[in-house]
Each structure stands twice: as C-alpha cells, then as structure tokens.
Tab-separated table of C-alpha atoms in Angstrom:
chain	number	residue	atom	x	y	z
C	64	UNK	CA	26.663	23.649	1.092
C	65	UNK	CA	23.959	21.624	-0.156
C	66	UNK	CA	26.189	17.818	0.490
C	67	UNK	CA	26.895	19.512	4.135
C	68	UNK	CA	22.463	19.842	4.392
C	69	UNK	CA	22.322	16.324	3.014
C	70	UNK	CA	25.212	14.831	5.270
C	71	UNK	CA	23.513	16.498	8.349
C	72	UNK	CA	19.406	15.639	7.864
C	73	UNK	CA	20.945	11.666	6.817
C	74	UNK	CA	23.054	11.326	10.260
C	75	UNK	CA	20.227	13.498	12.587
C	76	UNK	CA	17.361	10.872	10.792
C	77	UNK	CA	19.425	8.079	10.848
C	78	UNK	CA	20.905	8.561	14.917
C	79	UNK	CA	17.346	9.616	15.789
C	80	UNK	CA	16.086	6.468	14.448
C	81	UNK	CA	18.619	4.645	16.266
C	82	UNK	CA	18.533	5.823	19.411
C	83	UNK	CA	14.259	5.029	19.175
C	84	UNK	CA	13.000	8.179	18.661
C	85	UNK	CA	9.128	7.532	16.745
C	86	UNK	CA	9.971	8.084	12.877
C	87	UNK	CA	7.105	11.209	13.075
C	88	UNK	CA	8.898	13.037	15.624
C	89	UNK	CA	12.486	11.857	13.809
C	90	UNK	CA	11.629	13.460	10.597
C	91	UNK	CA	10.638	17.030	12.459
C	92	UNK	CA	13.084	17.176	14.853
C	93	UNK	CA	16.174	16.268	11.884
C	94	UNK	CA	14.312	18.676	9.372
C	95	UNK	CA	14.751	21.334	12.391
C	96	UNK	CA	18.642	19.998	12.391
C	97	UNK	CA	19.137	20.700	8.815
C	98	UNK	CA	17.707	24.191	8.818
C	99	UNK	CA	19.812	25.276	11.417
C	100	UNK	CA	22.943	24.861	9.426
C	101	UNK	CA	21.509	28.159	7.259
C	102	UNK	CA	18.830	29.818	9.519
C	103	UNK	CA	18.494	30.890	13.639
C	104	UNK	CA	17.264	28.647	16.099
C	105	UNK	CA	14.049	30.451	16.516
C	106	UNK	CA	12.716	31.008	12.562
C	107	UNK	CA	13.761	27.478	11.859
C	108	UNK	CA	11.380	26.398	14.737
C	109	UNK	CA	8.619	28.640	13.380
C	110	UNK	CA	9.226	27.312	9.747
C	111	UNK	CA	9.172	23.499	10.480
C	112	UNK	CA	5.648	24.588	12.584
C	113	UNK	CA	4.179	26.514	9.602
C	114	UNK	CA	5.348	23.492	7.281
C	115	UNK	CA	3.719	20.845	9.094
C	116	UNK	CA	0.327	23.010	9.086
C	117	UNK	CA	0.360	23.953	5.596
C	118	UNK	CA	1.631	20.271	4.728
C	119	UNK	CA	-1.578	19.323	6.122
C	120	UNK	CA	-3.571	21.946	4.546
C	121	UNK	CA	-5.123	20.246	1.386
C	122	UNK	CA	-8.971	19.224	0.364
C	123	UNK	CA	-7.626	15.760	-0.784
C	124	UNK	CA	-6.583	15.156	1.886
C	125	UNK	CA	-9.684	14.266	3.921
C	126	UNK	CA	-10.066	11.363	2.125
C	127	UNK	CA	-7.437	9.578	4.227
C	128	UNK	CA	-9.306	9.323	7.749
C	129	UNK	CA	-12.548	8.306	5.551
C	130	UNK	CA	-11.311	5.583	4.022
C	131	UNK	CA	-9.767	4.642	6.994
C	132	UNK	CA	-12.941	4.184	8.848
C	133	UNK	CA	-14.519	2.243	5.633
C	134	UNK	CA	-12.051	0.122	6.327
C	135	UNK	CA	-12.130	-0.364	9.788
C	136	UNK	CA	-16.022	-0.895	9.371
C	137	UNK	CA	-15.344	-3.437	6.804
C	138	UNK	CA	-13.403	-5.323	8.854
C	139	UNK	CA	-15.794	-5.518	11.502
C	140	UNK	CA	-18.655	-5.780	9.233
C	141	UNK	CA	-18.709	-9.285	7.924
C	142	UNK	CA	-17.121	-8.445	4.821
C	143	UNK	CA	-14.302	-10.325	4.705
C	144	UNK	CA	-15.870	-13.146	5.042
C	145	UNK	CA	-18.392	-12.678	2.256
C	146	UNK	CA	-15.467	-12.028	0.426
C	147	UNK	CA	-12.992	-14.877	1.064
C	148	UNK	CA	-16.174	-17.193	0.475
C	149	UNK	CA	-16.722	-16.206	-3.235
C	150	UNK	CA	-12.903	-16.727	-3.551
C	151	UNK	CA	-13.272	-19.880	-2.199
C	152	UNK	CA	-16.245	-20.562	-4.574
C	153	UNK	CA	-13.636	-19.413	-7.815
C	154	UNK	CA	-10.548	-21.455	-6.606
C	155	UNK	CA	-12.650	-24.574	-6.694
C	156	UNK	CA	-11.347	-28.035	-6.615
C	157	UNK	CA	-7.403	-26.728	-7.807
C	158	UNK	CA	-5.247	-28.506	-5.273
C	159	UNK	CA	-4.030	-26.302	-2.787
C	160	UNK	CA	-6.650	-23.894	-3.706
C	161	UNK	CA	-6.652	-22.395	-0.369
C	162	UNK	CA	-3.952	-20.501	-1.046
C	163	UNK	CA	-5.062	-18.958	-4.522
C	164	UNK	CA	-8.281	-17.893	-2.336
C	165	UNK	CA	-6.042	-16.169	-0.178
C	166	UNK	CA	-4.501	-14.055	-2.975
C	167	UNK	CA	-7.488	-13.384	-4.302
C	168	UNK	CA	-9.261	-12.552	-1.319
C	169	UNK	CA	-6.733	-10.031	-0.559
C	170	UNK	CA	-7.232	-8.558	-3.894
C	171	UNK	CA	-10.804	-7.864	-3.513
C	172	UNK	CA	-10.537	-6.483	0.289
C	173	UNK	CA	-7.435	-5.132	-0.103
C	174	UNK	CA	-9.470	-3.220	-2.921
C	175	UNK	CA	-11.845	-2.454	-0.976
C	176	UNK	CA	-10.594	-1.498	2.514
C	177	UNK	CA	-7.556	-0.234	0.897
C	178	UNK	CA	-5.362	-1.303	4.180
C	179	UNK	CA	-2.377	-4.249	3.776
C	180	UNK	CA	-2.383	-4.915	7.739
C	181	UNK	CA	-6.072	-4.991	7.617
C	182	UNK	CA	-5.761	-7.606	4.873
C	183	UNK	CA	-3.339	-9.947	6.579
C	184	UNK	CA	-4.821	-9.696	9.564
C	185	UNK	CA	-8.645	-10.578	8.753
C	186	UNK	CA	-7.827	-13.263	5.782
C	187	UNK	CA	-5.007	-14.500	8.498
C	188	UNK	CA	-7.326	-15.156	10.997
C	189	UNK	CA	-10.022	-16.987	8.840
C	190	UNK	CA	-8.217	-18.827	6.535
C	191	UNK	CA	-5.175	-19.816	8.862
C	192	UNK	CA	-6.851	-22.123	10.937
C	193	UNK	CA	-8.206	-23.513	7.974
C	194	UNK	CA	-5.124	-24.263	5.918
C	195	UNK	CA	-3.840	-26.013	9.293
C	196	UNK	CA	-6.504	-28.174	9.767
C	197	UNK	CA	-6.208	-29.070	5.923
C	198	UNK	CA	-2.688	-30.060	6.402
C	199	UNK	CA	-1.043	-26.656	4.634
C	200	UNK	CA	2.505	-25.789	6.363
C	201	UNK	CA	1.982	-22.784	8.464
C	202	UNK	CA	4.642	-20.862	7.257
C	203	UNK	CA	3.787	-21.171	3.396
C	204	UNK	CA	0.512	-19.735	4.455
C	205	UNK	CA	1.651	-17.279	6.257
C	206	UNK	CA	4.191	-15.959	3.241
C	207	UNK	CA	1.020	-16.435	1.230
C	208	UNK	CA	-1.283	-13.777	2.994
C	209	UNK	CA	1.893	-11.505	3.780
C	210	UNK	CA	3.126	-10.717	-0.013
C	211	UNK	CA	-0.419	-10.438	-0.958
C	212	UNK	CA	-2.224	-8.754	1.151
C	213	UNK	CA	0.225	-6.021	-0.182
C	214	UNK	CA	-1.643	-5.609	-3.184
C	215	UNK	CA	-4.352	-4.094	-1.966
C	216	UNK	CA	-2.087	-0.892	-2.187
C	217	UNK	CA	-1.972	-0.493	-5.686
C	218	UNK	CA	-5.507	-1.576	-6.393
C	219	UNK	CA	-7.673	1.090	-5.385
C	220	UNK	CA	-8.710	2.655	-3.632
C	221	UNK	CA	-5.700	3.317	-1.648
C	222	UNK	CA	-4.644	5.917	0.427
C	223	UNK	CA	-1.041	5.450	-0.428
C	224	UNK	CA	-1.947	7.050	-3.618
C	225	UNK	CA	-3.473	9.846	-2.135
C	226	UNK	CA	-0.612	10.677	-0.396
C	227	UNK	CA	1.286	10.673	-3.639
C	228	UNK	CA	-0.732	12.540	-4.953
C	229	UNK	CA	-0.015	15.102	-2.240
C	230	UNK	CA	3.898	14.643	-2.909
C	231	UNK	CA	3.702	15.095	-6.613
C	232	UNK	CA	2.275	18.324	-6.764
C	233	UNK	CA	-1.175	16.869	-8.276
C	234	UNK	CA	-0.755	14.058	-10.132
C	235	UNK	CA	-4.545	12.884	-10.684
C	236	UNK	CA	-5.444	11.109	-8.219
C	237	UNK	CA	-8.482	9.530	-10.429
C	238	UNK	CA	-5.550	8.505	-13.030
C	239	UNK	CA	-3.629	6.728	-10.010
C	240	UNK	CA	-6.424	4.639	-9.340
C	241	UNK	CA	-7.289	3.257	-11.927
C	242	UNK	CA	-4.120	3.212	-12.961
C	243	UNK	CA	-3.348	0.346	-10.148
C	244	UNK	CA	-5.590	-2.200	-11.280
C	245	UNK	CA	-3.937	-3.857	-13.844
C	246	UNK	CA	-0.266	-4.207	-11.907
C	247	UNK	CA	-2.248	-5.120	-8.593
C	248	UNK	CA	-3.858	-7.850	-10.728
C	249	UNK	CA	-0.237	-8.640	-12.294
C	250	UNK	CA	1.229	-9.192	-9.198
C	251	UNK	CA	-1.678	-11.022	-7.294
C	252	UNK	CA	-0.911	-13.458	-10.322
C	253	UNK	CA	2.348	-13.326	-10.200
C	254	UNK	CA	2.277	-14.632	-6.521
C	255	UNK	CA	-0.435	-17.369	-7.358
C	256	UNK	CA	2.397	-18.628	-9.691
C	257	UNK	CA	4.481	-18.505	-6.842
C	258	UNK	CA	2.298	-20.643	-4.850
C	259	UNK	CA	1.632	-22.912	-7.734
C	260	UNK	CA	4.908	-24.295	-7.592
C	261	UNK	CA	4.718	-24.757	-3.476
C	262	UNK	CA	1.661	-26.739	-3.873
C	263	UNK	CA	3.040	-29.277	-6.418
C	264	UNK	CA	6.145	-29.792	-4.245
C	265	UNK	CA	4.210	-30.220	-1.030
C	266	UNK	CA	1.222	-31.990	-2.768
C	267	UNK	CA	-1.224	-30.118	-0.582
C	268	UNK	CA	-5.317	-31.536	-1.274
C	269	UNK	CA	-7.553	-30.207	-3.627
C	270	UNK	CA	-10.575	-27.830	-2.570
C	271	UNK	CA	-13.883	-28.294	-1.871
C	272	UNK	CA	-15.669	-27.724	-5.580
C	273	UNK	CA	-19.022	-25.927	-5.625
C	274	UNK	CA	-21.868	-26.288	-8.037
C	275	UNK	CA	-22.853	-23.734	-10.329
C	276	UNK	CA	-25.919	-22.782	-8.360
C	277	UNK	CA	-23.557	-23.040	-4.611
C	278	UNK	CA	-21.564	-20.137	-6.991
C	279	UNK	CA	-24.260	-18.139	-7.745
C	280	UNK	CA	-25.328	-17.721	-4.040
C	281	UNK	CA	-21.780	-16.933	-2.681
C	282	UNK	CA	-21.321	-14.337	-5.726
C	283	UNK	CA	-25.106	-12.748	-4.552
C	284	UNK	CA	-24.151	-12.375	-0.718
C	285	UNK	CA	-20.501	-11.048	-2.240
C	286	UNK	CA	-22.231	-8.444	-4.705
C	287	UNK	CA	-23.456	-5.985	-2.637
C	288	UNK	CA	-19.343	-5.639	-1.241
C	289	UNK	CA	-18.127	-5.625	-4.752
C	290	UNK	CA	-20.572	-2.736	-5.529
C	291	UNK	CA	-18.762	-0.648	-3.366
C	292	UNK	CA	-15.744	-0.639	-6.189
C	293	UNK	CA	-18.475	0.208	-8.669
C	294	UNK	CA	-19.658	3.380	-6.628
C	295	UNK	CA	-16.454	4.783	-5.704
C	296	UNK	CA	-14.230	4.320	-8.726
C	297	UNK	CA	-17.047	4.257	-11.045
C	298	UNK	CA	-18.117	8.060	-9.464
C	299	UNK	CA	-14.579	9.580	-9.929
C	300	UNK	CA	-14.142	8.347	-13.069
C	301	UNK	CA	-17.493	9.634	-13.897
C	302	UNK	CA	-16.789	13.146	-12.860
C	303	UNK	CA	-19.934	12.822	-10.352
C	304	UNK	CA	-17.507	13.395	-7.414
C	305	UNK	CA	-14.305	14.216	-5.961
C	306	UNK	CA	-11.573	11.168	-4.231
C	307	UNK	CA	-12.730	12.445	-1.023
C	308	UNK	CA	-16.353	12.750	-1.589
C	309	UNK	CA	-15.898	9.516	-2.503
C	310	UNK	CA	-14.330	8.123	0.832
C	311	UNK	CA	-16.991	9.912	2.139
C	312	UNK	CA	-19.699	7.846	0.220
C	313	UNK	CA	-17.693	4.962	1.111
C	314	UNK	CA	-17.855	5.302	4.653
C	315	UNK	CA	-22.339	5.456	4.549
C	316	UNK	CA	-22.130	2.154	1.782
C	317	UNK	CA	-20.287	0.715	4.290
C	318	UNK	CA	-22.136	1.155	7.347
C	319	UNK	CA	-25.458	0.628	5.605
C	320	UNK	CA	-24.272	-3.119	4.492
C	321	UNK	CA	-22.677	-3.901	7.648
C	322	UNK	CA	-26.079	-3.250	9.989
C	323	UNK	CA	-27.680	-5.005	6.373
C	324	UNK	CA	-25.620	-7.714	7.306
C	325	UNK	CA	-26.624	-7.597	10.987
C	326	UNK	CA	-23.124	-8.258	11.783
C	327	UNK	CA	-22.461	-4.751	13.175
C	328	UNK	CA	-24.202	-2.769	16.197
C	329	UNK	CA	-24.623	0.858	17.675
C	330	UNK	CA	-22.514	-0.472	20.358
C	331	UNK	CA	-19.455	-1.066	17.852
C	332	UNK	CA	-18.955	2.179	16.930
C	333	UNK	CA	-17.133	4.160	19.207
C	334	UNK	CA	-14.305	1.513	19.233
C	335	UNK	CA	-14.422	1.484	15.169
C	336	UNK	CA	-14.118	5.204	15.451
C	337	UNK	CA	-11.467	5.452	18.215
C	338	UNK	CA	-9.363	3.161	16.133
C	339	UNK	CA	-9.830	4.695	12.972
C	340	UNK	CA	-8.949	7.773	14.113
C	341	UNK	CA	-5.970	6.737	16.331
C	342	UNK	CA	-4.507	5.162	12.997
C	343	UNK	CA	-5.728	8.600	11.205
C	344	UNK	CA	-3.237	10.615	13.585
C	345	UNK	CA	-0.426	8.465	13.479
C	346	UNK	CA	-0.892	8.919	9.161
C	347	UNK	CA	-1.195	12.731	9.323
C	348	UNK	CA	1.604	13.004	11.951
C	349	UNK	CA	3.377	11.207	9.870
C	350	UNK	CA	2.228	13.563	6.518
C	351	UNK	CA	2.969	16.474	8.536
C	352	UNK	CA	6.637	15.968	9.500
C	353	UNK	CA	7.383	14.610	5.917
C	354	UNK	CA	6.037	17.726	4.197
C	355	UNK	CA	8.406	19.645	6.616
C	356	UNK	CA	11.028	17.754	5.567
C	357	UNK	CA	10.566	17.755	2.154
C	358	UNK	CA	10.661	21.869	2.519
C	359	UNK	CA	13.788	21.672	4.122
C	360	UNK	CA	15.196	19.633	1.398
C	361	UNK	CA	14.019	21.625	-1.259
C	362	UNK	CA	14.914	24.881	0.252
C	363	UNK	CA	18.709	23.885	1.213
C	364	UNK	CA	18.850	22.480	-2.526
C	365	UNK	CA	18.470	18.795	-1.798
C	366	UNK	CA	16.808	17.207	-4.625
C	367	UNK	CA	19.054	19.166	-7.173
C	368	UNK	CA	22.051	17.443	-5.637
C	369	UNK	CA	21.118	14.184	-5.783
C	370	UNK	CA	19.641	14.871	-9.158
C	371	UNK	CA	22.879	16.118	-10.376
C	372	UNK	CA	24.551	12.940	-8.451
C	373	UNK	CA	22.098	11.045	-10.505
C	374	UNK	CA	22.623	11.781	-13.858
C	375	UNK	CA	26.218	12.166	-13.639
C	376	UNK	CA	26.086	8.419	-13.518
C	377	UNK	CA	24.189	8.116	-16.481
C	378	UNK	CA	21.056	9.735	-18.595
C	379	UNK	CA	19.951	6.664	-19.562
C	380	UNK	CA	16.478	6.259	-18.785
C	381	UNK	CA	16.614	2.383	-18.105
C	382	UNK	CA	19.901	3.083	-15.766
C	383	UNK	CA	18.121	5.214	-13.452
C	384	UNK	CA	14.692	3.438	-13.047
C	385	UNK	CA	17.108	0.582	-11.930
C	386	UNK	CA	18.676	2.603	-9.607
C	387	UNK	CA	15.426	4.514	-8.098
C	388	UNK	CA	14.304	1.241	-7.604
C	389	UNK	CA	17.365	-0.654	-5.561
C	390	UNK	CA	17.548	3.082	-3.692
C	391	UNK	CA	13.450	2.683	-3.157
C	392	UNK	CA	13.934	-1.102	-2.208
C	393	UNK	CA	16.285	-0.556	0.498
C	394	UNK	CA	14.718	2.595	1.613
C	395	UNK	CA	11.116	0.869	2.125
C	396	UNK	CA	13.477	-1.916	4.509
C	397	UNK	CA	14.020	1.010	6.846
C	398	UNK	CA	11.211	3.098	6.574
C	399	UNK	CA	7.396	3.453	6.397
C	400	UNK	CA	5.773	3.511	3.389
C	401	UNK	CA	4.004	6.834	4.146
C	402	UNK	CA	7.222	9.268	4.922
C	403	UNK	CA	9.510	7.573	2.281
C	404	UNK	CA	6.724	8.236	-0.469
C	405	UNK	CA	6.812	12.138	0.777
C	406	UNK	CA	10.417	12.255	1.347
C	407	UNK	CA	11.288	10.433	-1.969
C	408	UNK	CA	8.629	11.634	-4.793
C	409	UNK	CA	10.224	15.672	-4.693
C	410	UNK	CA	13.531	14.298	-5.306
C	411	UNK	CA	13.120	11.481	-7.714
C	412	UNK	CA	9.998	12.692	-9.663
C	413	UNK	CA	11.616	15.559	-11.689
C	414	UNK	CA	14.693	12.984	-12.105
C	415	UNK	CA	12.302	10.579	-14.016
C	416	UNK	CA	10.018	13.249	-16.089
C	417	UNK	CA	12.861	15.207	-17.276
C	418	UNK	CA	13.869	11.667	-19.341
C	419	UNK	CA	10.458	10.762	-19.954
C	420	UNK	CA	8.602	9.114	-17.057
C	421	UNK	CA	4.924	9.676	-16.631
C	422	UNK	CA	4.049	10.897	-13.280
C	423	UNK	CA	1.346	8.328	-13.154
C	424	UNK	CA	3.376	5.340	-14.015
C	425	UNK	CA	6.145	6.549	-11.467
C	426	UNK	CA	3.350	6.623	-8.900
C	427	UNK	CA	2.436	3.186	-8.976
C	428	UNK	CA	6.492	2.333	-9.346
C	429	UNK	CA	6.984	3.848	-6.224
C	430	UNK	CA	4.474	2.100	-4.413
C	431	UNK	CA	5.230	-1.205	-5.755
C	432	UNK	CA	8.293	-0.613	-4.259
C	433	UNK	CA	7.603	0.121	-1.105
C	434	UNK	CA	5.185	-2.617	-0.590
C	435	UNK	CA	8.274	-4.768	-0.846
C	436	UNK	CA	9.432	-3.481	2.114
C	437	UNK	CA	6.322	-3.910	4.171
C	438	UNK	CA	6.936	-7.457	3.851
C	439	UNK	CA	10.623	-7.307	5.037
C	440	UNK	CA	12.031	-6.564	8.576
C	441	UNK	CA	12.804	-4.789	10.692
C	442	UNK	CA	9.588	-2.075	10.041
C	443	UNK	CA	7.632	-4.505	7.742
C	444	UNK	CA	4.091	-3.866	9.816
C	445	UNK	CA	2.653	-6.657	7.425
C	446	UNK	CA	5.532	-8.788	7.873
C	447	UNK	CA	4.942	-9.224	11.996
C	448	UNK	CA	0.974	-9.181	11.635
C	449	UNK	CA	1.298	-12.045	9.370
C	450	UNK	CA	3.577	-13.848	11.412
C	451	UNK	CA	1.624	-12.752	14.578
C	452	UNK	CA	-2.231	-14.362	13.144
C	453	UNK	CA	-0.183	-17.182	11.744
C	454	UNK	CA	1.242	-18.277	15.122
C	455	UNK	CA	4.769	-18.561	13.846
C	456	UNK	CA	8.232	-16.857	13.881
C	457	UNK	CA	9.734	-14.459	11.513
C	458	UNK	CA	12.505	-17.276	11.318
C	459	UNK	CA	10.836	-19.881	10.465
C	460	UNK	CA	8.564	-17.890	7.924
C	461	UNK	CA	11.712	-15.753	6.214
C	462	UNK	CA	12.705	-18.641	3.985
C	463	UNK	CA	9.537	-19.647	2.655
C	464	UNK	CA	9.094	-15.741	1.940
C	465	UNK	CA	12.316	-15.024	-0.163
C	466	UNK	CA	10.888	-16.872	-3.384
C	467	UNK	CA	7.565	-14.814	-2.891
C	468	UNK	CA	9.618	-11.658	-2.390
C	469	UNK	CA	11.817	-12.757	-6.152
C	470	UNK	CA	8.472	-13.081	-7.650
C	471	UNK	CA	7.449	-9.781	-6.538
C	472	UNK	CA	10.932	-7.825	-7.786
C	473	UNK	CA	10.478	-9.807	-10.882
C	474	UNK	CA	6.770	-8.195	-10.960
C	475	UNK	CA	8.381	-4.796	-10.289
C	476	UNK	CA	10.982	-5.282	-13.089
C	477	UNK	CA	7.654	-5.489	-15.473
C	478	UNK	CA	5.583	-3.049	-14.187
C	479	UNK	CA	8.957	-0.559	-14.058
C	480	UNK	CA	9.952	-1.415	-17.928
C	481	UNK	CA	6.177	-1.764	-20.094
C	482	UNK	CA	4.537	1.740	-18.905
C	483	UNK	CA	1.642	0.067	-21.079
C	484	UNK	CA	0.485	-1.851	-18.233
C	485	UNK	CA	-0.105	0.937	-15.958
C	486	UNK	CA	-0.805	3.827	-18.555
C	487	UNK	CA	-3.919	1.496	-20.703
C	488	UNK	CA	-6.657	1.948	-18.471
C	489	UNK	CA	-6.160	5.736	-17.078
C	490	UNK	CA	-6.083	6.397	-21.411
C	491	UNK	CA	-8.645	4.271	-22.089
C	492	UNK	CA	-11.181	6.332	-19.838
C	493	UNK	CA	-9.630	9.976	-21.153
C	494	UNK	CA	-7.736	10.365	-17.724
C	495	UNK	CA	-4.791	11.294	-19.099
C-alpha cells in the first residue's frame, strides 16, 4: 500500500508541476491526492486544512517574516555598500581582486540579511558595472556573485535553518547557526580558489590598494553592520534570548542604522514592508503545504519505505550520505529550497541518525545541498537574478558556472565526510 501512496503523491506533484500549477498549491492539492487513496473525500479535505494550520502553528516560527524585513531594510539601507567597501579595502591590490570582494561581500551580507537573491542582486548591481568597466568578462562575474551569494544560507542567520529546524522535530536552532559558519567560510574559500584560477588565465588588473589608515575608516563605517552578527548570534548563544526574539532585535538594529545612515526615510517603509511581507506569504504558504505533505507521508508510511528501500542497498554509513546527497542534488534542480527541506528532512533524518549522523551536521548537509540547486535551472531563483543584474544569458553564463558548481560539490563532499567542521563550534560553546 505504502509504494501505491508513494507512486500516486510522485505522479500528482510531478503532473501538477508540469502542467504549471504554483509548487504551494502543488504540494496541497497532491497531499489531498494521496490521502484519498485511504480516507473520504471530505476528512481528507479537513485533514490537509488542519495540517497546514497546525504546520504553521510554532513560536519559532516568527522569526521568518522578521528577518525577512531586516533584510529587506538592509538592502535598502546602505548596507551593502558599507559592506562591499571594507571587502574591497581587504582584497587590496590581488589582481582580479574584484572578484574575491564579491565572495566576501556576499559572506558578510549574506550573513547578515540571511537572503541569497538579496545577495546577488545588491552586490550584482554595484559591483557589475564595476568589473565591466575594469575589463572583467561579464559572465565570470556573474558565476562569481551567483555561487556565492549562496553562502549566505549556511552562515547565519538564515531562515533556511529555521525551517529545518521546524522539519526536524527541534534540532537547536542556536546549534544550527553557529554551526554554519565554518562550512559557509569553507566554501566562500573554496570559490575564491575557483576564481583564482580564472583570474590568472584571463590576467584581469590588480585592485586599487588602500593604506592602513584608508582601512581603518572603511572597517569604522562597516562596524556598526558587523555588530549586528555580534547582537544576534552573540544573544542566542548567550541564553539572553530566543532565535525569534532575536529577528526581532534585528529588525530595530536595523532600522536604527539605516535612518543613522540617512540613507533610509519614513516614506520607504510601506514598500519595505509590503515586500517583506509579500515574500513572508509566499515562505509560509509554502511551510504550510509542506507540513501537510509531510503528514500525509508519514501517515500512509512513506518515510519507512524509502527507509527500508534505503538500507536494503546498503548500511554503510558513507554509501548513503552519497546517495542522500545525489537524491538532494537533483531534487534542489527541481524544487525550492524551502518545500524540499520539509518534504525531505522526515524521511532522510531518521535514515542518517539511526547509523550515526548528528542532526546538526545533517542540517547544514542538507542545505549545502540545496544551495546547489539555487544556482542551477530551471527553478534556480539565484541563477536568473544573477544573470538578470549581470545583463547576460543563462547560455552564455552556464559554462563559466560548471567549474564553480565542481568546486562547490567538491566543498559538499568535505563538509558531508569531516562532521568536525560543522560539529567544532556548536561544542565549543556547550550547544551540543
């Protein structure tokens, strides 16, 4: 019975999909499918309403919509460029430094507004033009600011990690985050690497070096943003407050800077706060369904199918992170980060702790994953806002990409096989 339940919620998702159906309504309306096969028309409907309500019923929750307008703030606030100009000021005279201040810029917003699209889209905008006028080919900019503006999802905070939080039943969401810091870092490096070897080939011109005092006053103006890491991650791992108390004290830091800055008015707000929470409904839409179908699954027996299917292959610990991960890989090409991470933790989670896997270090394995596929069509959102700012095609930009994309599934391979480098810090700070 429970291969007919998986058969029918694949083909529904997958036809639904197809055919255009939004990938909100496509998860309800195939979890309603699926429950048909064992319940009436009418309690199914009432159970896939009551699912998406209590999906959505959680404290942590509320952390989501304020973080997303701390990041819609700080990206109308000036802080990006504050930002990308102390990059600028490390990067230095290293030829074809504009591209190492790219990754590194998207390191420290990403951080900070937690948002990939946001990323590519400010740093695309400001540095683009810049790189042209320097000479830089358009496309190995743009493949530059795609892959790493990714980061910014495991670094935290990130709401990504919230909402695996959600899916896992409680993993700490304090341990996720600072968990994410050292493979973000990784694979910001791993992608400056990358670049390295594009800038020798195309011999692009050094940078414009800065003196030590010209560093001091970029780092000043910068400080105040990179406080706002201090307060929010520096609180929860305190135990002074909650994740989403935290969002919430993100949102007043940064408002306060932005007016500070005087690059923000009254008048800016109620199109900051329409947007925010237009992108707010589309993520808890999006939440909502999932949890609904991740009910459906569990109550027609899903997960313990595929589990079963899974370790019939083999129990070997190494064999199935390598096949989460090609699964997770081509899942993330099809589908948004947000559903796949509550469709995919209830099924592959107890797979991985039953041979050993920490929660934690599956969390940020998962979303490493994923951010793969935001960089890949046809659903990579970062992928066409990249190519979009750049003032490219996705044609000319998808070669120059693939080596970026091999660095990043070599960065995976790491982060999946040394737990060590996602596990030190959340131990370090008695998190776990």
């Amino acid at each position: 019975m429970e291969y007919i339940s998986i058969i029918i919620l694949i083909l529904s998702f997958v036809t639904l999909l197809a055919i255009g159906v939004p990938v909100a309504w496509s998860l309800g309306i195939a979890s309603f499918i699926t429950l048909l096969v064992s319940v009436a028309a009418g309690p199914s409907a009432t159970t896939i309403a009551q699912r998406m309500a209590t999906g959505l019923d959680s404290f942590a929750l509320l952390a989501i919509p304020f973080f997303v307008l701390a990041g819609e703030i700080m990206n109308r606030g000036g802080i990006a460029n504050r930002l990308i100009e102390l990059a600028k000021s490390l990067a230095g005279r290293l030829p074809g430094s504009l591209l190492y201040v790219n990754v590194i810029a998207a390191m420290l917003f990403g951080a900070i507004a937690g948002s990939a699209a946001a990323a590519a889209s400010a740093l695309g905008s400001i540095l683009g033009k810049r790189m042209e006028t320097d000479g830089y080919p358009k496309e190995l900019g743009a493949a530059v600011n795609i892959t790493s503006s990714t980061t910014g999802l495991i670094i935290p905070p990130s709401n990504i990690l919230i909402v695996y939080s959600l899916a896992s039943g409680g993993v700490s969401i304090a341990a996720l985050f600072v968990a994410g810091y050292l493979p973000g870092i990784f694979i910001g490096l791993i992608l400056m690497v990358t670049a390295a070897v594009f800038i020798k080939k195309e011999k692009l011109p050094p940078g414009d070096g800065v003196s030590l005092k010209e560093f001091g006053k970029t780092f000043l103006r910068a400080f105040p943003s990179l406080m706002l890491l201090v307060v929010v991650i520096g609180g929860i791992v305190g135990g002074i407050f909650t994740a989403t108390e935290a969002s919430a004290i993100a949102v007043i830091y940064t408002l306060a800077l932005s007016f500070y800055y005087k690059e923000l008015k009254i008048k800016d707000l109620p199109s900051i706060l329409l947007k925010s929470s237009e992108t707010t409904a589309i993520v808890m839409l999006l939440i909502a369904t999932s949890m609904s179908m991740s009910w459906v699954m569990s109550s027609e027996d899903i997960p313990q199918a595929i589990t079963n299917s899974l370790l019939s292959v083999s129990d070997n610990i190494i064999v199935i992170l390598i096949l989460i991960n090609i699964i997770l890989l081509i899942v993330g090409i099809f589908m948004d980060m947000t559903p796949a991470v509550l469709i995919f933790t209830p099924i592959f989670l107890p797979i991985v702790t039953e041979l050993g896997v920490d929660p934690v270090h599956f969390g940020i394995i998962m979303i490493m994953n994923l951010c793969i596929g935001l960089c890949t069509p046809p659903v990579g959102s970062v992928l066409f806002i990249g190519v979009q700012v750049a003032g490219t095609t996705l044609e000319k930009v998808f070669g120059t990409l693939i080596p970026f994309f091999i660095a990043m599934i070599l960065g995976l391979v790491v982060i999946t096989l040394w737990p060590g480098l996602t596990l030190w810090l959340p131990k370090l700070f008695g998190l776990m």
